[in-house]
Short mmCIF file of C-alpha atoms and ligand atoms in Angstrom, two decimals:
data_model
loop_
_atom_site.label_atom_id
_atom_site.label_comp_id
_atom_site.label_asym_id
_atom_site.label_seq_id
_atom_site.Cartn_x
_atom_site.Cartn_y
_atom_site.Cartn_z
CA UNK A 1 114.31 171.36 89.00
CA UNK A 2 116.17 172.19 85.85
CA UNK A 3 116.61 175.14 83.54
CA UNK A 4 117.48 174.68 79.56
CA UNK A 5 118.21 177.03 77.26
CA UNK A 6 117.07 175.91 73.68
CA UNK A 7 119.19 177.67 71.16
CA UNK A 8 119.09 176.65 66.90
CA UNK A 9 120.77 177.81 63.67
CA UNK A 10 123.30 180.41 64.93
CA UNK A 11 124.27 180.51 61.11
CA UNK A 12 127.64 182.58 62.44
CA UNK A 13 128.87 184.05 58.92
CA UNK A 14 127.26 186.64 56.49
CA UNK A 15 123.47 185.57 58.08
CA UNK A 16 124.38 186.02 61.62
CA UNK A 17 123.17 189.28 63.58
CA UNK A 18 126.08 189.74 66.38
CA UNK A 19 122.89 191.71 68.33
CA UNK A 20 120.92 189.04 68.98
CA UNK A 21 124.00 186.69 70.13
CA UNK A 22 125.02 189.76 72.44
CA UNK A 23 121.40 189.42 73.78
CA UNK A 24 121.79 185.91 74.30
CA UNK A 25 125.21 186.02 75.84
CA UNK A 26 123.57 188.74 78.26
CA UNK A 27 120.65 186.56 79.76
CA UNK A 28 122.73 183.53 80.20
CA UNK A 29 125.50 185.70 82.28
CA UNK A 30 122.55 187.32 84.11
CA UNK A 31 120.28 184.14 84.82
CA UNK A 32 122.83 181.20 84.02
CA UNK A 33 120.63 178.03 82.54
CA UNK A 34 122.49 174.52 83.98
CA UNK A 35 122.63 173.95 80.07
CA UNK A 36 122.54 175.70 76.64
CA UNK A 37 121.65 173.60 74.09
CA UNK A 38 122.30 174.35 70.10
CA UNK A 39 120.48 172.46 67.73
CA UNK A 40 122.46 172.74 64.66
CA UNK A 41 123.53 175.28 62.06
CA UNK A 42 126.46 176.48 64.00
CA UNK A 43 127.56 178.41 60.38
CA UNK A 44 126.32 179.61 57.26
CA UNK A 45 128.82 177.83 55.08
CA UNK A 46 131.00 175.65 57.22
CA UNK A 47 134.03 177.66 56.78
CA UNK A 48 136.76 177.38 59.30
CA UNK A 49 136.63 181.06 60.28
CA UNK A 50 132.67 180.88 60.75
CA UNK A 51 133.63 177.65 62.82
CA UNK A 52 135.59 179.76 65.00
CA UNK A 53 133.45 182.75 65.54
CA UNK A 54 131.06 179.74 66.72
CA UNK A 55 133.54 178.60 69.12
CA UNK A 56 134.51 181.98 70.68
CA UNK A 57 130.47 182.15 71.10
CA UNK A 58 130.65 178.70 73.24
CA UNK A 59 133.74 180.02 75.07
CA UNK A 60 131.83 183.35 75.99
CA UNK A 61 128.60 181.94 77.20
CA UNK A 62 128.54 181.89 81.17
CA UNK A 63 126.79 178.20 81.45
CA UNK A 64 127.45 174.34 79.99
CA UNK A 65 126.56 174.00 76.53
CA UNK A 66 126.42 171.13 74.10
CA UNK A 67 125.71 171.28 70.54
CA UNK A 68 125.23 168.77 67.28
CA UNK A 69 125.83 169.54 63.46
CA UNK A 70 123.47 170.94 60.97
CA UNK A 71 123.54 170.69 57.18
CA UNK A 72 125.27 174.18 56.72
CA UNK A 73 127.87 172.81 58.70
CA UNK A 74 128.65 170.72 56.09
CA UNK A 75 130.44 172.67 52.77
CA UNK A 76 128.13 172.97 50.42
CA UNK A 77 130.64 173.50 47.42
CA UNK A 78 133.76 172.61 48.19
CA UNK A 79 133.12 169.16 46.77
CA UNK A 80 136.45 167.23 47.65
CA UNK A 81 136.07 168.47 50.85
CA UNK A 82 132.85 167.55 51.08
CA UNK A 83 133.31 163.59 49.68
CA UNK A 84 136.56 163.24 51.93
CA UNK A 85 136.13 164.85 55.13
CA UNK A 86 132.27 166.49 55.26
CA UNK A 87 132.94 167.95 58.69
CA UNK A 88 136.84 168.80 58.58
CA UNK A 89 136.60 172.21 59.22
CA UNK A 90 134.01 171.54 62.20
CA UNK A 91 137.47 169.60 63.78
CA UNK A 92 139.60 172.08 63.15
CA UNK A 93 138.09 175.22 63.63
CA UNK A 94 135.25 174.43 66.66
CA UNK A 95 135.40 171.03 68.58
CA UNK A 96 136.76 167.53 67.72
CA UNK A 97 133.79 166.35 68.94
CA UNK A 98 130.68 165.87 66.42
CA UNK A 99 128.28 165.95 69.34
CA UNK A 100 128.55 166.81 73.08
CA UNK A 101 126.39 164.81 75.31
CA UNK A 102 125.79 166.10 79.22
CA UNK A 103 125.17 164.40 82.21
CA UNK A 104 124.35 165.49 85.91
CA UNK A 105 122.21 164.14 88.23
CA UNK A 106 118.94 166.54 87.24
CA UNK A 107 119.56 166.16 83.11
CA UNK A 108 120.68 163.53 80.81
CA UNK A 109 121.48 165.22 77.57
CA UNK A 110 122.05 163.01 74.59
CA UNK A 111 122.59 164.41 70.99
CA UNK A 112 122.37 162.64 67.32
CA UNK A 113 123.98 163.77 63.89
CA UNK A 114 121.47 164.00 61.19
CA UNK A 115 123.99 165.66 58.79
CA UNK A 116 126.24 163.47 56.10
CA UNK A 117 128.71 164.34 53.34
CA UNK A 118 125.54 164.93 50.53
CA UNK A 119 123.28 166.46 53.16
CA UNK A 120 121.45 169.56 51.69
CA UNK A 121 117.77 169.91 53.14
CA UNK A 122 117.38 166.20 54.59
CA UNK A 123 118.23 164.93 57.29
CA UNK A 124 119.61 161.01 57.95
CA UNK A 125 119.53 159.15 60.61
CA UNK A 126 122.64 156.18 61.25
CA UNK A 127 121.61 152.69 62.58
CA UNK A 128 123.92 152.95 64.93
CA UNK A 129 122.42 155.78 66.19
CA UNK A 130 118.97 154.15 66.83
CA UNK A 131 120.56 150.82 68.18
CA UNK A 132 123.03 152.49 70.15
CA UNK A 133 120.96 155.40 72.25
CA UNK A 134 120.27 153.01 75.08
CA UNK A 135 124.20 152.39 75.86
CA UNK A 136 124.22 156.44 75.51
CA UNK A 137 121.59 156.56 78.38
CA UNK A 138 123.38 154.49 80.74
CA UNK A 139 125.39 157.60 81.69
CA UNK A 140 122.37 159.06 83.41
CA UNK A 141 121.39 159.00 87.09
CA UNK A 142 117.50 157.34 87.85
CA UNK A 143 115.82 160.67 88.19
CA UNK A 144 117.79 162.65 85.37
CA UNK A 145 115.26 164.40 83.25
CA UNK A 146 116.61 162.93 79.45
CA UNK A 147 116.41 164.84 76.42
CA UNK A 148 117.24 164.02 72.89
CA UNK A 149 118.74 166.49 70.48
CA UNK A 150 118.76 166.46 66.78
CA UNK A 151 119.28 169.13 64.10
CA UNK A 152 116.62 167.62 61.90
CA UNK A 153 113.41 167.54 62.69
CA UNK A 154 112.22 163.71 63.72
CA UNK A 155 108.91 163.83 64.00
CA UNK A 156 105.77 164.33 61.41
CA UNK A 157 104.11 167.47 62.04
CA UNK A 158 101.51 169.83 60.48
CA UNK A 159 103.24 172.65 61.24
CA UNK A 160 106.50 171.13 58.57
CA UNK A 161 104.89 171.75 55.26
CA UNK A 162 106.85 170.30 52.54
CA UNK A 163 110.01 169.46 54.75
CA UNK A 164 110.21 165.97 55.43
CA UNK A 165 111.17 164.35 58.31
CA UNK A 166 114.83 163.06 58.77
CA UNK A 167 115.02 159.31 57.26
CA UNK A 168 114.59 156.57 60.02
CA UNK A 169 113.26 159.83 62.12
CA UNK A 170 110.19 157.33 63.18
CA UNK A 171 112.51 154.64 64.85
CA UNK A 172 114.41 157.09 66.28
CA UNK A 173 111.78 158.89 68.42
CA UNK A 174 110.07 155.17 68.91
CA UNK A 175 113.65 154.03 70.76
CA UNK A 176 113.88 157.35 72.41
CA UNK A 177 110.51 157.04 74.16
CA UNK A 178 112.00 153.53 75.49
CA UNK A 179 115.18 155.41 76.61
CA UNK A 180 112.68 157.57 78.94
CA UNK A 181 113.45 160.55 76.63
CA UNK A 182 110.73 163.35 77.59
CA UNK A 183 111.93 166.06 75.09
CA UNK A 184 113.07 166.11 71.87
CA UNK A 185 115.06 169.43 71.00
CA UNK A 186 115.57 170.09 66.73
CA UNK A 187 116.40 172.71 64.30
CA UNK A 188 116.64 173.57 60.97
CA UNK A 189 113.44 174.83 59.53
CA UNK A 190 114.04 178.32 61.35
CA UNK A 191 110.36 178.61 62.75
CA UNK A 192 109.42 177.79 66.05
CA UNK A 193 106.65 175.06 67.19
CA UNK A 194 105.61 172.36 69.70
CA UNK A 195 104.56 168.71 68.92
CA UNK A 196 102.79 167.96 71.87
CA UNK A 197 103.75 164.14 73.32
CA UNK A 198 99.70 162.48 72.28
CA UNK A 199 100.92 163.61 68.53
CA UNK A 200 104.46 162.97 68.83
CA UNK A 201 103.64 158.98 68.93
CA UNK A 202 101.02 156.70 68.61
CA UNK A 203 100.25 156.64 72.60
CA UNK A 204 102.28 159.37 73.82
CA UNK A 205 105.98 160.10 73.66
CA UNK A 206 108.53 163.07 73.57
CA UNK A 207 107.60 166.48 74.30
CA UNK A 208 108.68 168.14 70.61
CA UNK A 209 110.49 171.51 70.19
CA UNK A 210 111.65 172.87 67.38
CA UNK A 211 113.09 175.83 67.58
CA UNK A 212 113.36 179.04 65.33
CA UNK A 213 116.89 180.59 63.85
CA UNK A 214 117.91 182.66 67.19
CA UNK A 215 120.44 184.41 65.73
CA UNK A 216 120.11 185.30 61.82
CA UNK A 217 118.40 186.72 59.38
CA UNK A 218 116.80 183.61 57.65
CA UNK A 219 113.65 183.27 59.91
CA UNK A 220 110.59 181.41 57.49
CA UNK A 221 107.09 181.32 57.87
CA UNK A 222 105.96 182.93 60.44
CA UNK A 223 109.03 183.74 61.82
CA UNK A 224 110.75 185.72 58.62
CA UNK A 225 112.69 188.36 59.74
CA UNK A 226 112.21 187.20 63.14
CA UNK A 227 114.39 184.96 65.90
CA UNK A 228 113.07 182.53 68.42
CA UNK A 229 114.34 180.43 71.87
CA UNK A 230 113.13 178.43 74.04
CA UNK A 231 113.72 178.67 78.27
CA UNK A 232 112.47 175.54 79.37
CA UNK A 233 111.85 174.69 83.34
CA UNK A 234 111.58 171.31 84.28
CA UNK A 235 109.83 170.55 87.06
CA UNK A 236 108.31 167.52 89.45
CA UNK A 237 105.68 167.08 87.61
CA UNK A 238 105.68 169.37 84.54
CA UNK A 239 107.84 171.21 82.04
CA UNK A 240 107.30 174.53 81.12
CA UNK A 241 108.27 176.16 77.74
CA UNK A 242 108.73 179.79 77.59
CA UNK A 243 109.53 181.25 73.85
CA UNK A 244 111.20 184.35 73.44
CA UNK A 245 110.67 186.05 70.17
CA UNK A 246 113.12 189.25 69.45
CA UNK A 247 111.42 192.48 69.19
CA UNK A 248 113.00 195.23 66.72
CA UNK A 249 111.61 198.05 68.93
CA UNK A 250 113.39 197.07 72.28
CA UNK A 251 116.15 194.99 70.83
CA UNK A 252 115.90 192.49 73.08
CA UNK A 253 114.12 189.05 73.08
CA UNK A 254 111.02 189.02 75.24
CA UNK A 255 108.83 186.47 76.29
CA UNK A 256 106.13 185.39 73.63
CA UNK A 257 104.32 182.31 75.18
CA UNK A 258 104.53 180.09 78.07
CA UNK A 259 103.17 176.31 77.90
CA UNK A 260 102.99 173.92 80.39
CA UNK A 261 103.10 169.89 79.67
CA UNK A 262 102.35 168.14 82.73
CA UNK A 263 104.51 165.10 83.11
CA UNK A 264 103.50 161.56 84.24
CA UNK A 265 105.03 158.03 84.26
CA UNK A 266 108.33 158.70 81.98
CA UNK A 267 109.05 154.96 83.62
CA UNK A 268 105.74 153.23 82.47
CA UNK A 269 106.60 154.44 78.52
CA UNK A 270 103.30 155.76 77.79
CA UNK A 271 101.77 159.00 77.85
CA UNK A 272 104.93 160.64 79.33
CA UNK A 273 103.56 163.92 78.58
CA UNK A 274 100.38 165.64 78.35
CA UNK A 275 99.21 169.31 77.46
CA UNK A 276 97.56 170.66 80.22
FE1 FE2 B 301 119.52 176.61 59.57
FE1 FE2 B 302 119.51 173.21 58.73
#
């Protein structure tokens, strides 16, 4: 068994509330996850000093964490900056790492950068990427549970709107399902949902999450003025998603839902996951 903690769009700058990382920092110290994974969005405007209030939030949190960029963590208007070196102040003021993969013998944590120097709402993915996630994979043990994260979302969905799906999104999901991939983990839209694994591909693949803006005040849709995570609990033969939705009165997050997806043959390729 493993326990995740799906975290997205931090935002740490004018848009971050420090209660609801508090909160966070609090029920990882009291029930440790074995990872905490950020989808994106570390900062508002990719300033170094956002950057490090980001990092001192890693440093704090009492488990393993790995993280890949958003958009905002590219500048928006510093232009030169943003032609030259589009994630300079990422390396210098929070890792000089784009992405932080994990491996142990329970999870096999792989992440992908969908932002680029002229990112603003869209995500992109790189070739590379797409042809390269197998040798990324070869890191994990035979019964690792593999997940894919992405800041982006990757997959078509009702539940998107207008916001399209990152380019070359389709052949990234397609070569995650032949990884063994049975969750997909994204950002960026700051509203929570589920894109169960019959609608996630043509004959089954990923378990989708996206995940809401845990900690600032630019929740949409459903989720305006609100922030979202997911505690996810990966079992034998199942994986259940708990989302916790903050609540103004208590000021604390507190569980909203609970779904379970059974699992079944992530080795055959099909149908890895089903709704129950
Ligand atoms: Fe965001
Ligand atoms: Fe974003």
């Amino acid at each position: 068994m493993a326990t995740l903690l799906h975290l997205s769009d931090i935002h740490f700058g004018p848009k971050h509330l420090e209660d609801r990382s508090a909160a966070v920092l609090g029920m990882v110290e009291r029930q440790p996850p074995d990872l905490v994974v950020v989808s994106g969005d570390l900062t508002q405007r990719a300033k170094i000093r956002q950057f490090r209030a980001a990092r001192q939030f890693f440093a704090r949190l009492a488990a393993p964490a790995v993280f890949v960029p958003g958009n905002h963590d590219v500048p928006l208007w510093r232009f030169w900056e943003r032609l030259f070196a589009p994630f300079g102040a990422w390396r210098r003021g929070f890792d000089r790492e784009l992405v932080r993969d994990f491996f142990s013998p329970a999870l096999a944590v792989v992440g992908v950068n969908t932002a680029h120097a002229w990112t603003t709402k869209h995500g992109r993915i790189r070739r590379g990427d797409i042809s390269g996630l197998a040798g990324r994979f070869t890191a994990a043990g035979a019964g690792a549970f593999r997940v894919l994260v992405a800041h982006h979302p990757i997959v078509a969905a009702p539940e998107l709107g207008d916001e399209p799906v990152a380019r070359r999104g389709g052949e990234l999901i397609a070569a995650a399902r032949r990884c063994g991939v049975e969750l997909v983990l994204s950002g960026h839209l700051h509203h929570a949902f589920e894109v169960p694994a019959e609608r996630a591909l043509p004959g089954g693949g990923p378990l989708v999450l996206q995940c809401g803006t845990t900690t600032s005040s630019r929740g949409r849709g459903a989720e305006t003025g609100h922030n979202s995570f997911h505690r996810i609990t990966v079992e034998p033969d199942g994986i259940v998603v708990e989302r916790l939705l903050w609540n103004r009165e208590s000021r604390a997050f507190e569980l909203a839902v609970t779904h379970r997806h059974r699992r079944a043959g992530a080795a055959s390729g099909r149908d890895i996951i089903r709704r129950t």
